[in-house]
Short mmCIF file of C-alpha atoms and ligand atoms in Angstrom, two decimals:
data_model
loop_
_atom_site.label_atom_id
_atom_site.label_comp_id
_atom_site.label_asym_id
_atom_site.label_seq_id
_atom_site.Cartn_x
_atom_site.Cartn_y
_atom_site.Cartn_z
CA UNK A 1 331.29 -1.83 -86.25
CA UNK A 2 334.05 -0.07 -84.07
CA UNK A 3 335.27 2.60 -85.12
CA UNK A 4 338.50 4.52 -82.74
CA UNK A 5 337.92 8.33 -81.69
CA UNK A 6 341.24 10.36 -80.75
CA UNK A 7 340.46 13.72 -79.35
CA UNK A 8 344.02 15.66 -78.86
CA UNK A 9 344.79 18.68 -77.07
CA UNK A 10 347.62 20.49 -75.98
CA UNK A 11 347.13 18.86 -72.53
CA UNK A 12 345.88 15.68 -72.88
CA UNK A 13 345.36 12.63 -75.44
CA UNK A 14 341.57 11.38 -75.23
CA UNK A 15 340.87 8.30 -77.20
CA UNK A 16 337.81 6.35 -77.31
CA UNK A 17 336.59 2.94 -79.19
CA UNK A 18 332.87 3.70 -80.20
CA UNK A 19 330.21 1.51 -81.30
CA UNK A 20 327.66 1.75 -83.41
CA UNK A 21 325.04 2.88 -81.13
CA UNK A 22 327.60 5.56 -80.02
CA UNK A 23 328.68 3.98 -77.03
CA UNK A 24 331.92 4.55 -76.22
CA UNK A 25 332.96 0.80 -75.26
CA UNK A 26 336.74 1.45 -74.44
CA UNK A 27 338.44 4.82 -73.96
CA UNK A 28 342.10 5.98 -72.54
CA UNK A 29 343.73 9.33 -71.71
CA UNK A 30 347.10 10.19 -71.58
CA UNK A 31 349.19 13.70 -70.84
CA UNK A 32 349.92 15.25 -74.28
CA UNK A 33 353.99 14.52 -74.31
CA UNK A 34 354.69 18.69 -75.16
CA UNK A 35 357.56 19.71 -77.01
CA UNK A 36 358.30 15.90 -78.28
CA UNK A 37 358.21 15.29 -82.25
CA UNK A 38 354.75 14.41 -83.76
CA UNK A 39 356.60 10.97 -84.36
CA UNK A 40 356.38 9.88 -80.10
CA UNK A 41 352.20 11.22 -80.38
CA UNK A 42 352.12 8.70 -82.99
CA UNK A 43 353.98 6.06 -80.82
CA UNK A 44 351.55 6.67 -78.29
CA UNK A 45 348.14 6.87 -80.16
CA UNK A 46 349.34 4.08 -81.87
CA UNK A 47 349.79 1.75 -78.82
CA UNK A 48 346.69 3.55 -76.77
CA UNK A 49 345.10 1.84 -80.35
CA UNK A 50 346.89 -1.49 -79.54
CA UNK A 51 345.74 -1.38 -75.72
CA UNK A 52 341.85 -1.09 -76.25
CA UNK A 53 342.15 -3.72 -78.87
CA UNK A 54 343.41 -6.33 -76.66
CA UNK A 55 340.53 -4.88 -73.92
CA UNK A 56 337.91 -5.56 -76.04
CA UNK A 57 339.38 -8.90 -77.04
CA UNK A 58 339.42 -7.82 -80.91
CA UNK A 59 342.25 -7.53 -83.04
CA UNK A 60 342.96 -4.09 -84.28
CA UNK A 61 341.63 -4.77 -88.20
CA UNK A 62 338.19 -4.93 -86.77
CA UNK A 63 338.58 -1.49 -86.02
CA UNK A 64 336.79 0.20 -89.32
CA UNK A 65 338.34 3.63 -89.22
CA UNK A 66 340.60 6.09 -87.09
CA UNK A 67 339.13 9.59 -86.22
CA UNK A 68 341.45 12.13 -85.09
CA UNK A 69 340.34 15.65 -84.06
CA UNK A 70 343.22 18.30 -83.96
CA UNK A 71 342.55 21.78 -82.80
CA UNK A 72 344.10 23.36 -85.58
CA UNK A 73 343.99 23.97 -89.36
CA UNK A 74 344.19 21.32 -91.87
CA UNK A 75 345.24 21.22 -95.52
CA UNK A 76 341.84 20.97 -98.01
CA UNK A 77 342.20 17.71 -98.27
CA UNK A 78 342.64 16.90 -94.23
CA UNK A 79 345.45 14.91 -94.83
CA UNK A 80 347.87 17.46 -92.97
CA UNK A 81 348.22 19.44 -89.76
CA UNK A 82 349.01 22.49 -91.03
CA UNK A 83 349.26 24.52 -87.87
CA UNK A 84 348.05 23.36 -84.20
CA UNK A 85 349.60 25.97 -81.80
CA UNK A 86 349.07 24.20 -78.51
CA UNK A 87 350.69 20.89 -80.18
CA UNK A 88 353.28 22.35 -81.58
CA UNK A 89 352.63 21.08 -84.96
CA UNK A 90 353.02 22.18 -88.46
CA UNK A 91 353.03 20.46 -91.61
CA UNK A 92 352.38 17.37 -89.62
CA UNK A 93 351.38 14.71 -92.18
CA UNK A 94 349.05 12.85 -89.70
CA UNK A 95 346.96 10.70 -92.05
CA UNK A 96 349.89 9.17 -93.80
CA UNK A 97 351.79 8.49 -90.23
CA UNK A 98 348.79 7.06 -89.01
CA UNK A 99 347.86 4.62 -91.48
CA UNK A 100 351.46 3.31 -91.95
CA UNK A 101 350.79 2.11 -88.79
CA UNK A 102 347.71 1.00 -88.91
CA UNK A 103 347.88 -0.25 -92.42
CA UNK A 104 344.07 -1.47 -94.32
CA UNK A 105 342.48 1.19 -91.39
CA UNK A 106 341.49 4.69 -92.81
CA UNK A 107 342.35 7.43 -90.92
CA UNK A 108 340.55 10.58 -90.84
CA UNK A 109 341.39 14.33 -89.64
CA UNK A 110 339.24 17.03 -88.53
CA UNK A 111 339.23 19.92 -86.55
CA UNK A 112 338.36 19.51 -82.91
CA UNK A 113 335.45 22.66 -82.95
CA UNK A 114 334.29 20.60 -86.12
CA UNK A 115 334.01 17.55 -85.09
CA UNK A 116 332.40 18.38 -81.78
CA UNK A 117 329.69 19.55 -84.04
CA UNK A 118 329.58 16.19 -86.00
CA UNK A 119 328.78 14.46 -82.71
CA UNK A 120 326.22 16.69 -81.45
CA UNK A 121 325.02 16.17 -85.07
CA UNK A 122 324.65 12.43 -84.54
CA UNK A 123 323.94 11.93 -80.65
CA UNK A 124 323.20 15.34 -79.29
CA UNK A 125 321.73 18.86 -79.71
CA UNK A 126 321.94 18.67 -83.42
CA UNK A 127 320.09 15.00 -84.04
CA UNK A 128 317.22 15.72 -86.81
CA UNK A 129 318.44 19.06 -88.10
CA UNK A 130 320.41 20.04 -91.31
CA UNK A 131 321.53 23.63 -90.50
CA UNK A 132 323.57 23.79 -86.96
CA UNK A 133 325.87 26.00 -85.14
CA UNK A 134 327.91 24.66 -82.33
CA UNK A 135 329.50 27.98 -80.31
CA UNK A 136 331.81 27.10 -77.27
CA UNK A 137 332.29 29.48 -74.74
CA UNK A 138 335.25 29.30 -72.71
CA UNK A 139 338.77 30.90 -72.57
CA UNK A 140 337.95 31.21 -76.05
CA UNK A 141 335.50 30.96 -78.43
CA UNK A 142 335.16 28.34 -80.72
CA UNK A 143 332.63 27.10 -83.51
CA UNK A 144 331.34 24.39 -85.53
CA UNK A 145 328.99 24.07 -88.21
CA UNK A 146 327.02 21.71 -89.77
CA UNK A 147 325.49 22.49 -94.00
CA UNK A 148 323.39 20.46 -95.24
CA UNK A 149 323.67 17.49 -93.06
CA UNK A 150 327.53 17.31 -93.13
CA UNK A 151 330.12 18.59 -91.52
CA UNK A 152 331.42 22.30 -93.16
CA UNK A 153 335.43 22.51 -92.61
CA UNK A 154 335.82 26.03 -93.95
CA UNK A 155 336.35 26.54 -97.64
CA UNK A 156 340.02 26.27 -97.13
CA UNK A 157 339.87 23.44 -94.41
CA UNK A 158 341.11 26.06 -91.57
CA UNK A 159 337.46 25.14 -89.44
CA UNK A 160 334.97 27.64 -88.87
CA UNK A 161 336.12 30.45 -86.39
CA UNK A 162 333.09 31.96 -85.22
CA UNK A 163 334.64 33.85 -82.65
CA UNK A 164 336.95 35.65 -84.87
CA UNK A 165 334.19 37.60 -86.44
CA UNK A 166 334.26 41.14 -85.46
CA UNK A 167 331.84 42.67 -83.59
CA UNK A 168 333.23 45.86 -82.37
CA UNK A 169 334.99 48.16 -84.91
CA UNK A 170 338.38 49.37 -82.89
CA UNK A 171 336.88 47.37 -80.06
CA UNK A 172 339.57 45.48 -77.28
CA UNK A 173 342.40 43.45 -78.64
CA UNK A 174 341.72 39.90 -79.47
CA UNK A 175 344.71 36.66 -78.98
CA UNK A 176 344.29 36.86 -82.92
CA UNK A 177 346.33 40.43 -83.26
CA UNK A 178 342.94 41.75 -84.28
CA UNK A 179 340.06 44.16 -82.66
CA UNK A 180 336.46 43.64 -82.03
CA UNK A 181 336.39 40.19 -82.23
CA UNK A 182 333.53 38.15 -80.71
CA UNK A 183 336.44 36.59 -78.56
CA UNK A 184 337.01 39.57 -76.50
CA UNK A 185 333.42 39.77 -75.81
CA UNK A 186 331.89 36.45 -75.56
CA UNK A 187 334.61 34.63 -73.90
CA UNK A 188 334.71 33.49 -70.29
CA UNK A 189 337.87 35.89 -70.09
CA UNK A 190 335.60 38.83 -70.63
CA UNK A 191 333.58 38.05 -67.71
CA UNK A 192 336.74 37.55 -65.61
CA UNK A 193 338.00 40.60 -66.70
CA UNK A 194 334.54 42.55 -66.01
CA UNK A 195 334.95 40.83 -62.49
CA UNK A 196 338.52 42.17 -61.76
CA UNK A 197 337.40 45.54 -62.75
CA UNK A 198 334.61 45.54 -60.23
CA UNK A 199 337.01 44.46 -57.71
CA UNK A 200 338.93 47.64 -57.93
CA UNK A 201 335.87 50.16 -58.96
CA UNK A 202 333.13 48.53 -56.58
CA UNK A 203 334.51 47.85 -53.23
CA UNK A 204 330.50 46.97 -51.89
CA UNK A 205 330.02 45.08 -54.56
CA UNK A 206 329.21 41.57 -53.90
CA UNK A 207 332.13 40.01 -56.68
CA UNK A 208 334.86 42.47 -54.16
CA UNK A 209 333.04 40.58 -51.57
CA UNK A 210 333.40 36.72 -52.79
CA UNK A 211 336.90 37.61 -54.25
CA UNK A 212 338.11 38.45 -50.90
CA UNK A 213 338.84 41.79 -52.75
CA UNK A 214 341.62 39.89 -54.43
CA UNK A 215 341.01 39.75 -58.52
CA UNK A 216 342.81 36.29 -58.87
CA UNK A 217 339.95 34.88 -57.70
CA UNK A 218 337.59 36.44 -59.74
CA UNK A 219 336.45 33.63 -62.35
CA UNK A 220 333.26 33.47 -64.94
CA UNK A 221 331.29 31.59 -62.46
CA UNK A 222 332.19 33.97 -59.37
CA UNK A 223 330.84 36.79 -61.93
CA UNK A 224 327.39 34.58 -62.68
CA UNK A 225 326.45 33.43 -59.68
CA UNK A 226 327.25 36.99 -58.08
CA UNK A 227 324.43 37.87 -60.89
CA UNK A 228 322.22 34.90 -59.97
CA UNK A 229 322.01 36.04 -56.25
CA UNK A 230 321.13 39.61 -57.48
CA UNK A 231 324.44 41.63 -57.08
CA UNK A 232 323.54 44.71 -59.43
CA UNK A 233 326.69 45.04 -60.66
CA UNK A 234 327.66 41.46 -61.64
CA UNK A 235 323.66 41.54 -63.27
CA UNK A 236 324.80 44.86 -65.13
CA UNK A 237 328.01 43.06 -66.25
CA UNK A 238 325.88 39.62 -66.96
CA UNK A 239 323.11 41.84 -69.18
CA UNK A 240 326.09 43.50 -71.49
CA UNK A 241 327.69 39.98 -71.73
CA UNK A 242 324.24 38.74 -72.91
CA UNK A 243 323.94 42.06 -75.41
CA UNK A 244 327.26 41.11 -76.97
CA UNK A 245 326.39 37.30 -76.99
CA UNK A 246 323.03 37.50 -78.71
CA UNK A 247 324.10 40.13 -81.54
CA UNK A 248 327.30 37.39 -82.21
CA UNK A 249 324.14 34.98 -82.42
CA UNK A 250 322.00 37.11 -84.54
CA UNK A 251 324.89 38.13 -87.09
CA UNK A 252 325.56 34.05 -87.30
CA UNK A 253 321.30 33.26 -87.74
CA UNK A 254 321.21 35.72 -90.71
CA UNK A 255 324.40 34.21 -92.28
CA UNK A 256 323.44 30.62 -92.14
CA UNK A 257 319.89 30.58 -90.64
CA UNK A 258 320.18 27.57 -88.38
CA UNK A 259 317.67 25.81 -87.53
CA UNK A 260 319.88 25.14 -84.03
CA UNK A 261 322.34 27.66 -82.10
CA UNK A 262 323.83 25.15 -79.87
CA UNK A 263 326.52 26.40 -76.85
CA UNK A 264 329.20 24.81 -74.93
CA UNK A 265 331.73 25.57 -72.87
CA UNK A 266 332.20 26.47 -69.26
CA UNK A 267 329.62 29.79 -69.60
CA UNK A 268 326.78 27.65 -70.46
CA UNK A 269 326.39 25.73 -67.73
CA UNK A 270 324.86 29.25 -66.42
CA UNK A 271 321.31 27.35 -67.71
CA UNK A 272 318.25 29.30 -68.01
CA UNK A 273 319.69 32.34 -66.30
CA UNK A 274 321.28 31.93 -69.37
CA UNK A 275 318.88 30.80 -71.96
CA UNK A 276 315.87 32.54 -71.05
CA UNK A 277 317.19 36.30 -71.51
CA UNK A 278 319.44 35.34 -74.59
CA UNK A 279 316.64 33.76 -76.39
CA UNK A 280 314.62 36.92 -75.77
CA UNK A 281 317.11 38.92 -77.19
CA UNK A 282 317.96 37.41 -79.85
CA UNK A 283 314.39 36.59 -80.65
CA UNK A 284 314.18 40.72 -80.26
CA UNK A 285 316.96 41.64 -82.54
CA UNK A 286 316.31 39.04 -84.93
CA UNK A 287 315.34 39.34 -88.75
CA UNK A 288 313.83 35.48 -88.67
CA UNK A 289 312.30 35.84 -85.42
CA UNK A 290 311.04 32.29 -84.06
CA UNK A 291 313.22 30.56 -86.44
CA UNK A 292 315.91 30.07 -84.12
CA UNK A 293 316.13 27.65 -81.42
CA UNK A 294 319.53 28.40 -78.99
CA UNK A 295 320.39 25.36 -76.82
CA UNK A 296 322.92 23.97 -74.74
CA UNK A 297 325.40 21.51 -76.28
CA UNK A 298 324.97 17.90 -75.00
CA UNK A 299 327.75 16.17 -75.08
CA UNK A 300 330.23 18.41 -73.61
CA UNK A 301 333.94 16.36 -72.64
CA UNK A 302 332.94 13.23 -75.02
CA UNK A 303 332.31 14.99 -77.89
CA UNK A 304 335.54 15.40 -79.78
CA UNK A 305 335.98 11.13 -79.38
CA UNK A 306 332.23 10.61 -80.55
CA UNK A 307 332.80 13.17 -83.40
CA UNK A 308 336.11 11.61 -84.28
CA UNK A 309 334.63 7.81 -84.65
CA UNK A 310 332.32 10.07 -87.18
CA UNK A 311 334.67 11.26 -89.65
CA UNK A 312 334.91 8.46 -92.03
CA UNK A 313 330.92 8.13 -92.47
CA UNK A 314 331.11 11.85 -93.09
CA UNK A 315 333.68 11.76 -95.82
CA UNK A 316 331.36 8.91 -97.53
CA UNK A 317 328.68 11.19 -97.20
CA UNK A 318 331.15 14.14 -98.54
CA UNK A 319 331.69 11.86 -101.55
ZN1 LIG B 1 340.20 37.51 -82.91
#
């Protein structure tokens, strides 16, 4: 039982073969051709498709399904891209293209925050639970949810964006036109941003120090491990980071009540001088307190193939 994974993003084309154990037997990745028609992605997913075939030494039929995660919005249905910014994509009819090609082979769409979830569901943080949260942390911040077993696509199919919840009233501006958002606290880019300011206001500071006094070379990491090695300022910066992470946490565990809060994304590789404070507070400010375990993700760059290959046994379980 193979089944093909294609992860897309705006800068590359990831594309994995994936067994039934979840191995990931054959995989290729290619530079995302920007600013070409969604008719040449299709010429090249469709021979990346053709190539692992004729690696494994199958012929393409045996291949039971075609995943594809998109980070963007889909139709209700996930038959269409409806928007994906970084592809330049809209009203893309994906399915349809694909299968033309590929004709007996289902394809499936999902969207890449989604389907990340889906795979932690099956072969990572999520394995065992019904009620899940996946939150990345990066430039962004991105989410994926799991109800009931199955992957949740957002009543209208546009995902689950979990860091487009407000948080602040009137709070900074978020990419999203909007204010408040969980973005503009809980992204890597806050901490960056927290870091440049330092920079300028705290000339003894250790992030000045590390940066070379320059703020281009303040990143999220610079920030943390300025914290870890017990700068007070980048721990002051680190502790409000943390109060703005767990109350985003909290406001999702009373929502959904998760039996799993797991994170990705470049800001939790911090580890337990992540995990240990968060968990306290949002043990602290939470109305289930106990009932919610936060985590790190496990599958971090494989999981938009592994969650792709999953899409058609979710839609039979959708059924
Ligand atoms: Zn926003």
């Amino acid at each position: 039982m193979l089944q093909v994974g294609f992860d897309i993003g705006g800068t590359n084309i990831k594309v994995g073969v994936v067994n039934e154990k979840m191995e990931i037997v054959a995989s290729r990745r290619e530079p995302f051709p920007t600013g070409e028609k969604y008719e040449k992605v299709a010429d090249i997913m469709e021979e990346l498709v053709r190539e692992m075939a004729e690696e494994l030494n199958v012929t393409v039929s045996e291949f039971q399904s075609i995943g594809i995660a998109i980070p963007g919005s889909l139709d209700p249905e996930c038959k269409i891209i409806l928007d994906a910014y970084n592809l330049h994509f809209h009203n893309v009819p994906m399915k349809q293209v694909m299968e033309e090609r590929f004709p007996g082979i289902p394809v499936f769409l999902g969207n890449d925050a989604n389907v990340a979830a889906l795979a932690e569901l099956h072969c990572g943080a999520f394995v065992g639970s019904k009620t899940a949260v996946l939150m990345t942390l990066g430039t962004g911040v991105g989410g994926g949810l799991i109800l009931d077993g199955k992957m949740f696509n957002g009543g209208t199919g546009h995902g689950v964006e979990l860091g487009h919840m407000v948080l602040q009233e009137g709070g900074e501006r978020c990419s999203c036109g909007n204010r408040g958002c969980v973005e503009s606290y809980c992204a890597a880019t806050w901490l960056v941003r927290q870091g440049r300011k330092a920079v300028i206001e705290h000339p003894l500071s250790m992030i000045h120090k590390r940066a070379n006094g320059d703020m281009k070379r303040v990143t999220a990491k610079l920030v943390v491990d300025c914290a870890k090695a017990g700068d007070y300022i980048a721990k002051d910066i680190f502790h409000l980071y943390l109060g703005y992470l767990s109350s985003a946490i909290v406001s999702i565990c009373v929502l959904l009540g998760p039996e799993v809060i797991a994170l990705g994304g470049g800001v939790s590789l911090a580890g337990d001088f992540l995990y240990r404070p968060l968990r306290k507070m949002v043990n602290e400010k939470s109305f289930f307190k106990g009932k919610n375990q936060v985590v790190p993700a496990k599958l971090g760059n494989d999981a938009g193939i592994l969650g792709a290959a999953m899409l058609k046994w979710n839609a039979e379980q959708s059924k």
